[in-house]
Short mmCIF file of C-alpha atoms and ligand atoms in Angstrom, two decimals:
data_model
loop_
_atom_site.label_atom_id
_atom_site.label_comp_id
_atom_site.label_asym_id
_atom_site.label_seq_id
_atom_site.Cartn_x
_atom_site.Cartn_y
_atom_site.Cartn_z
CA MET E 1 80.71 106.15 87.08
CA THR E 2 77.10 106.84 86.22
CA LYS E 3 75.71 110.33 86.23
CA VAL E 4 72.42 110.45 88.10
CA LEU E 5 71.86 114.16 87.68
CA ASP E 6 73.25 116.48 85.04
CA VAL E 7 72.55 120.16 85.49
CA GLN E 8 73.26 122.50 82.59
CA ASP E 9 73.04 126.29 82.55
CA LEU E 10 70.55 126.38 85.38
CA SER E 11 69.36 129.90 86.16
CA VAL E 12 66.65 131.16 88.48
CA THR E 13 65.11 134.60 88.25
CA PHE E 14 62.53 136.15 90.54
CA ALA E 15 60.15 138.82 89.36
CA LEU E 16 60.04 141.82 91.67
CA ARG E 17 57.54 144.65 91.44
CA ASN E 18 59.45 146.63 88.82
CA SER E 19 62.45 144.49 88.07
CA GLU E 20 63.83 141.02 88.49
CA VAL E 21 66.72 139.40 90.32
CA ARG E 22 68.79 136.46 89.21
CA ALA E 23 69.30 134.29 92.27
CA VAL E 24 71.07 131.48 90.39
CA ASN E 25 73.25 132.12 87.39
CA ASN E 26 74.28 129.49 84.85
CA LEU E 27 75.02 126.66 87.19
CA ASN E 28 76.60 123.52 85.71
CA PHE E 29 77.32 120.37 87.65
CA SER E 30 76.64 116.68 87.65
CA LEU E 31 76.18 114.16 90.38
CA GLU E 32 77.60 110.64 90.20
CA ALA E 33 75.81 107.61 91.62
CA GLY E 34 76.47 107.25 95.33
CA GLU E 35 78.62 110.35 95.78
CA THR E 36 78.09 113.21 98.20
CA MET E 37 78.44 116.74 96.91
CA ALA E 38 78.45 119.68 99.29
CA VAL E 39 77.09 123.03 98.15
CA VAL E 40 78.63 125.74 100.27
CA GLY E 41 78.28 129.49 100.59
CA GLU E 42 77.03 132.22 102.87
CA SER E 43 73.36 132.87 103.33
CA GLY E 44 71.78 134.34 100.18
CA SER E 45 74.26 132.79 97.73
CA GLY E 46 71.55 130.88 95.86
CA LYS E 47 72.07 127.39 97.28
CA SER E 48 68.47 126.67 98.25
CA GLN E 49 66.87 128.28 95.20
CA ALA E 50 69.09 126.25 92.87
CA PHE E 51 67.78 122.98 94.28
CA LEU E 52 64.23 124.13 94.92
CA SER E 53 64.11 125.02 91.21
CA ILE E 54 65.25 121.51 90.27
CA MET E 55 62.49 120.11 92.50
CA GLY E 56 59.90 122.44 90.97
CA LEU E 57 59.36 124.08 94.34
CA LEU E 58 60.17 127.74 93.64
CA ALA E 59 57.98 130.53 94.95
CA ARG E 60 55.33 131.74 92.49
CA ASN E 61 57.43 134.68 91.25
CA GLY E 62 60.35 132.41 90.38
CA LYS E 63 61.31 131.13 86.92
CA THR E 64 63.85 128.45 86.01
CA THR E 65 65.79 128.08 82.78
CA GLY E 66 68.36 125.50 81.74
CA LYS E 67 68.28 121.77 82.21
CA ALA E 68 68.31 119.32 85.10
CA MET E 69 68.55 115.88 83.54
CA LEU E 70 67.54 112.96 85.72
CA GLY E 71 68.55 110.23 83.31
CA GLU E 72 66.66 111.09 80.12
CA THR E 73 64.15 113.31 81.88
CA ASN E 74 64.53 117.08 82.10
CA LEU E 75 63.03 118.20 85.42
CA VAL E 76 63.00 121.86 84.38
CA GLY E 77 59.69 122.81 82.86
CA MET E 78 58.08 119.47 83.71
CA ALA E 79 54.34 119.47 84.36
CA PRO E 80 53.50 119.58 88.09
CA HIS E 81 51.67 116.24 88.09
CA ALA E 82 54.61 114.52 86.39
CA LEU E 83 57.10 116.07 88.83
CA ASP E 84 54.92 114.97 91.69
CA ARG E 85 55.48 111.37 90.63
CA ILE E 86 59.24 111.83 90.65
CA ARG E 87 59.55 113.83 93.88
CA GLY E 88 59.89 111.54 96.86
CA LYS E 89 60.44 108.54 94.61
CA ASP E 90 63.55 109.28 92.52
CA ILE E 91 64.66 112.50 94.15
CA ALA E 92 63.83 113.72 97.65
CA MET E 93 64.59 116.93 99.50
CA ILE E 94 64.71 117.58 103.22
CA PHE E 95 65.05 120.82 105.14
CA GLN E 96 66.39 122.27 108.36
CA ASP E 97 62.97 122.20 109.99
CA PRO E 98 61.48 118.69 109.95
CA MET E 99 58.01 120.18 110.35
CA THR E 100 58.19 121.48 106.77
CA SER E 101 58.06 117.81 105.70
CA LEU E 102 55.95 116.29 108.47
CA ASN E 103 52.24 116.71 108.93
CA PRO E 104 51.56 117.58 112.60
CA SER E 105 48.11 116.01 112.58
CA LEU E 106 49.13 112.56 111.36
CA ARG E 107 50.79 109.75 113.26
CA VAL E 108 54.31 109.04 112.08
CA LYS E 109 53.40 105.63 110.71
CA THR E 110 50.47 107.03 108.75
CA GLN E 111 52.51 109.66 106.93
CA LEU E 112 55.38 107.31 106.22
CA SER E 113 53.20 104.52 104.93
CA GLU E 114 51.27 106.94 102.70
CA VAL E 115 54.47 107.58 100.74
CA LEU E 116 54.81 103.88 99.96
CA VAL E 117 51.15 103.49 99.10
CA LYS E 118 51.36 106.47 96.74
CA HIS E 119 54.68 105.81 95.00
CA ARG E 120 55.08 102.07 95.29
CA GLY E 121 51.51 100.81 95.36
CA PHE E 122 52.10 98.98 98.66
CA SER E 123 49.12 97.77 100.67
CA ARG E 124 48.53 99.62 103.97
CA GLU E 125 49.81 96.66 105.92
CA GLN E 126 52.98 96.21 103.82
CA ALA E 127 53.60 99.95 103.93
CA THR E 128 53.32 100.17 107.71
CA LYS E 129 55.71 97.26 108.12
CA SER E 130 58.28 98.91 105.84
CA ALA E 131 57.81 102.25 107.58
CA VAL E 132 58.60 100.73 110.96
CA GLU E 133 61.65 99.00 109.48
CA MET E 134 62.88 102.31 108.11
CA LEU E 135 62.40 104.00 111.49
CA GLU E 136 64.63 101.34 112.95
CA ARG E 137 67.21 101.88 110.19
CA VAL E 138 67.48 105.57 111.03
CA GLY E 139 68.11 104.78 114.68
CA ILE E 140 64.75 105.37 116.31
CA PRO E 141 64.50 103.27 119.48
CA GLU E 142 61.30 101.24 119.99
CA PRO E 143 60.17 101.94 116.43
CA VAL E 144 56.86 100.09 116.72
CA LYS E 145 55.82 102.26 119.63
CA ARG E 146 57.27 105.48 118.16
CA ALA E 147 55.46 104.88 114.88
CA ASN E 148 52.22 105.60 116.69
CA ALA E 149 53.39 108.98 117.95
CA TYR E 150 52.57 112.36 116.47
CA PRO E 151 55.56 114.48 115.40
CA HIS E 152 55.12 116.96 118.29
CA GLU E 153 55.53 114.12 120.77
CA MET E 154 59.12 113.61 119.61
CA SER E 155 62.36 115.48 120.26
CA GLY E 156 63.94 117.62 117.52
CA GLY E 157 66.59 114.98 116.82
CA MET E 158 63.96 112.22 116.54
CA ARG E 159 61.82 114.31 114.22
CA GLN E 160 64.88 114.86 112.06
CA ARG E 161 65.36 111.09 111.88
CA VAL E 162 61.71 110.58 110.95
CA MET E 163 62.08 113.11 108.14
CA ILE E 164 65.16 111.27 106.87
CA ALA E 165 63.30 107.95 107.10
CA MET E 166 60.47 109.40 105.06
CA ALA E 167 62.86 110.78 102.43
CA LEU E 168 64.60 107.42 102.06
CA LEU E 169 61.52 105.18 102.06
CA CYS E 170 61.43 104.84 98.29
CA GLN E 171 65.22 104.60 98.10
CA PRO E 172 65.57 107.69 95.92
CA LYS E 173 68.56 108.02 93.62
CA ILE E 174 69.17 111.50 94.98
CA LEU E 175 68.66 113.07 98.38
CA ILE E 176 69.00 116.83 98.68
CA ALA E 177 69.53 117.92 102.27
CA ASP E 178 69.23 121.69 102.76
CA GLU E 179 71.02 122.75 105.97
CA PRO E 180 69.85 119.51 107.61
CA THR E 181 71.93 119.91 110.76
CA THR E 182 71.94 123.67 111.19
CA ALA E 183 69.36 123.73 113.99
CA LEU E 184 70.87 120.82 115.92
CA ASP E 185 73.39 120.89 118.73
CA VAL E 186 76.87 119.67 117.94
CA THR E 187 76.48 116.11 119.26
CA VAL E 188 73.22 115.43 117.45
CA GLN E 189 74.69 117.12 114.37
CA ALA E 190 77.57 114.64 114.34
CA GLN E 191 75.14 111.71 114.76
CA MET E 192 73.05 112.97 111.85
CA LEU E 193 76.03 113.35 109.55
CA ASP E 194 77.06 109.80 110.44
CA LEU E 195 73.57 108.61 109.66
CA PHE E 196 73.66 110.32 106.26
CA LYS E 197 76.91 108.62 105.46
CA THR E 198 75.69 105.18 106.45
CA LEU E 199 72.35 105.46 104.72
CA THR E 200 73.61 106.91 101.47
CA ASN E 201 76.24 104.16 101.42
CA ASP E 202 73.73 101.40 102.13
CA PHE E 203 71.20 102.62 99.59
CA GLY E 204 73.65 103.94 97.01
CA THR E 205 71.85 107.27 97.17
CA SER E 206 73.67 110.37 95.94
CA LEU E 207 73.56 113.13 98.52
CA VAL E 208 73.61 116.87 97.98
CA LEU E 209 74.53 118.48 101.27
CA ILE E 210 73.67 122.18 101.26
CA THR E 211 75.31 124.11 104.07
CA HIS E 212 76.76 127.49 105.04
CA ASP E 213 79.05 125.66 107.48
CA LEU E 214 82.25 124.22 106.03
CA GLY E 215 82.71 122.42 109.33
CA VAL E 216 80.11 119.80 108.38
CA VAL E 217 81.59 119.12 104.95
CA ALA E 218 84.86 117.45 105.91
CA GLY E 219 84.57 113.70 106.26
CA VAL E 220 81.10 113.64 104.68
CA ALA E 221 81.33 115.03 101.15
CA ASP E 222 83.47 113.87 98.23
CA ARG E 223 83.21 116.99 96.11
CA MET E 224 82.08 120.52 96.74
CA MET E 225 80.77 123.50 94.90
CA VAL E 226 81.28 126.94 96.45
CA MET E 227 78.64 129.51 95.55
CA TYR E 228 78.78 133.29 95.77
CA GLY E 229 76.17 135.78 94.54
CA GLY E 230 74.24 133.07 92.68
CA ARG E 231 77.24 131.60 90.85
CA ALA E 232 79.62 128.71 91.36
CA VAL E 233 83.04 130.22 92.09
CA GLU E 234 85.02 127.08 92.86
CA LYS E 235 84.45 123.36 92.36
CA GLY E 236 86.51 120.28 93.07
CA ARG E 237 87.28 117.52 95.52
CA VAL E 238 86.72 118.49 99.15
CA ASP E 239 90.27 117.49 100.12
CA ASP E 240 91.77 119.64 97.37
CA LEU E 241 89.68 122.69 98.19
CA PHE E 242 90.38 122.42 101.90
CA TYR E 243 94.08 121.86 101.49
CA ASP E 244 94.67 124.21 98.59
CA PRO E 245 91.79 126.61 97.92
CA ARG E 246 92.14 128.52 94.65
CA HIS E 247 89.38 131.07 95.06
CA PRO E 248 89.81 133.82 97.68
CA TYR E 249 86.21 133.26 98.79
CA THR E 250 86.89 129.57 99.53
CA LEU E 251 90.00 130.64 101.42
CA GLY E 252 87.90 133.15 103.37
CA LEU E 253 85.31 130.52 104.26
CA LEU E 254 88.06 128.19 105.50
CA HIS E 255 89.60 130.94 107.59
CA SER E 256 86.26 131.76 109.16
CA THR E 257 85.39 128.20 110.15
CA PRO E 258 86.44 127.11 113.66
CA HIS E 259 88.16 123.68 113.76
CA ILE E 260 89.37 124.19 110.22
CA ALA E 261 90.94 127.58 110.79
CA HIS E 262 93.34 126.08 113.34
CA ARG E 263 95.39 124.88 110.37
CA ALA E 264 95.48 128.42 109.13
CA ALA E 265 97.22 131.15 111.04
CA ARG E 266 94.11 132.49 112.70
CA LEU E 267 90.34 132.56 112.75
CA ASP E 268 89.62 135.41 110.42
CA PRO E 269 86.09 136.14 109.20
CA ILE E 270 85.61 137.49 105.69
CA GLN E 271 85.25 141.25 105.87
CA GLY E 272 82.03 142.81 104.65
CA LEU E 273 78.72 141.30 103.66
CA PRO E 274 77.50 139.15 100.75
CA PRO E 275 76.23 141.33 97.89
CA SER E 276 72.61 142.18 97.31
CA LEU E 277 71.52 140.51 94.08
CA GLU E 278 69.96 143.74 92.91
CA HIS E 279 73.26 145.60 93.20
CA LEU E 280 75.97 143.20 92.19
CA PRO E 281 79.29 144.99 91.71
CA LYS E 282 80.79 145.33 88.24
CA GLY E 283 83.42 142.71 87.42
CA CYS E 284 83.83 139.94 89.97
CA SER E 285 80.99 139.91 92.50
CA PHE E 286 83.48 139.18 95.28
CA ASN E 287 85.79 142.14 94.49
CA PRO E 288 84.68 144.47 97.34
CA ARG E 289 85.65 141.83 99.90
CA CYS E 290 88.68 140.34 98.19
CA ALA E 291 92.22 140.80 99.53
CA PHE E 292 93.67 139.71 96.17
CA CYS E 293 91.59 141.96 93.92
CA PHE E 294 93.38 143.84 91.11
CA ALA E 295 92.32 146.18 88.30
CA LYS E 296 90.94 143.52 85.94
CA CYS E 297 88.64 142.16 88.69
CA LEU E 298 86.85 145.52 88.86
CA GLU E 299 86.05 145.46 85.14
CA GLU E 300 85.54 141.86 84.06
CA ARG E 301 83.76 138.92 85.56
CA PRO E 302 86.08 135.91 85.82
CA PRO E 303 84.52 132.88 84.09
CA LEU E 304 84.47 129.51 85.81
CA THR E 305 87.48 127.79 84.24
CA PRO E 306 88.96 124.28 84.51
CA ILE E 307 92.35 124.33 86.25
CA GLY E 308 93.17 120.61 86.11
CA ASP E 309 92.45 117.63 88.37
CA GLY E 310 88.73 118.13 87.80
CA ARG E 311 88.88 121.49 89.54
CA GLU E 312 87.36 124.76 88.39
CA LYS E 313 87.65 128.33 89.65
CA ALA E 314 86.27 131.73 88.72
CA CYS E 315 89.16 134.02 89.64
CA PHE E 316 91.80 135.98 87.69
CA TYR E 317 94.38 135.97 90.46
CA GLU E 318 97.08 133.37 89.80
CA GLY E 319 99.45 133.97 92.71
CA PRO E 320 99.57 131.96 95.92
CA LEU E 321 96.49 132.31 98.10
CA LYS E 322 97.95 133.06 101.51
CA TYR E 323 96.85 136.04 103.53
CA GLU E 324 100.38 136.43 104.91
CA GLU E 325 101.79 137.07 101.47
CA VAL E 326 99.57 140.01 100.69
CA ALA E 327 99.64 141.56 104.16
N1 ADP B 1 60.52 134.60 96.27
C1 ADP B 1 61.58 135.37 96.05
N2 ADP B 1 61.48 136.57 95.46
C2 ADP B 1 62.56 137.34 95.21
N3 ADP B 1 63.81 136.99 95.53
C3 ADP B 1 63.99 135.80 96.12
C4 ADP B 1 62.90 134.92 96.42
N4 ADP B 1 63.39 133.82 97.01
C5 ADP B 1 64.74 133.97 97.07
N5 ADP B 1 65.09 135.16 96.54
C6 ADP B 1 66.46 135.68 96.38
O1 ADP B 1 67.35 134.61 96.19
C7 ADP B 1 68.48 134.77 97.00
C8 ADP B 1 69.13 133.46 97.27
O2 ADP B 1 68.32 132.72 98.12
P1 ADP B 1 68.68 131.27 98.65
O3 ADP B 1 68.92 130.35 97.53
O4 ADP B 1 67.55 130.91 99.56
O5 ADP B 1 70.03 131.49 99.47
P2 ADP B 1 70.83 130.44 100.36
O6 ADP B 1 72.18 130.31 99.70
O7 ADP B 1 70.95 131.09 101.71
O8 ADP B 1 70.07 129.16 100.40
C9 ADP B 1 67.95 135.52 98.21
O9 ADP B 1 68.94 136.24 98.87
C10 ADP B 1 66.94 136.45 97.59
O10 ADP B 1 67.60 137.61 97.13
MG1 MG B 2 69.17 128.24 102.02
#
């Protein structure tokens, strides 16, 4: 297996008026060629900022430390013009709202072909031809005709496909998809996830699927990283984490996801709210919401620790994780 991305001790801090918050804390992970990794956690857990920082797209008050190695190149601290040459070509990121990537005043074929002219040095004519081919690949009917449309003339699902086409034009090594299906209805969502699977397979692209919804992870991702309060709290193969979660937060997410919870006794949302980064509790950040919390968890923060089979967890509790047994 070849590592395409190796992230070491990645942290993100934001300056506030009189203080600062750490939105991402010492994240370590790597991405193998062609694999799909899901990054899961409730809203505010640091998922987006972690990957925006890697892309050099943080807000002005944000600062990144650590390393994000794309081959021999560290993306952290790279000069903007150098990053600009890598973004879209080697590593691309798409978002929930396609209009964050698409320019409303340009025809679809114009904005797609511009990417190829810029990054690949294609002629206009070559670029337009490839753009239309890519629209067809992502399942846009009558691609020649649709290529002449403006984004607002298309449905939400079609715009989403155009955004994916644009992201894949240069066949990037890595595609980061941040909540790509969150705004879509269930049928279109399923079609999109299928499309991701096909395209990443065909192009050998590694996919990072960022989502707060565990329901979209099964069947799409190989591995997953669960984040809470800016830290990774559990990592491993999706099948292992679904079947046998080792962190109470992962268990809680599973119990609160319809379609997955049916395997569990009941649909049972996690009590309480995610912590505010400015007021993280002492010890384990999850302790106020944890059914398995004991004295040590209130004092010490559990480090992320390997537990075999390529799995890692940040939790002191070693007993069986079943709600029934603590009730
Ligand atoms: N520009 C900013 N200034 C200060 N804090 C920020 C800024 N952007 C994000 N944050 C903080 O980072 C946290 C994590 O954000 P984010 O990564 O977007 O969460 P999510 O897991 O929902 O994608 C937010 O809850 C917020 O506290
Ligand atoms: Mg987000």
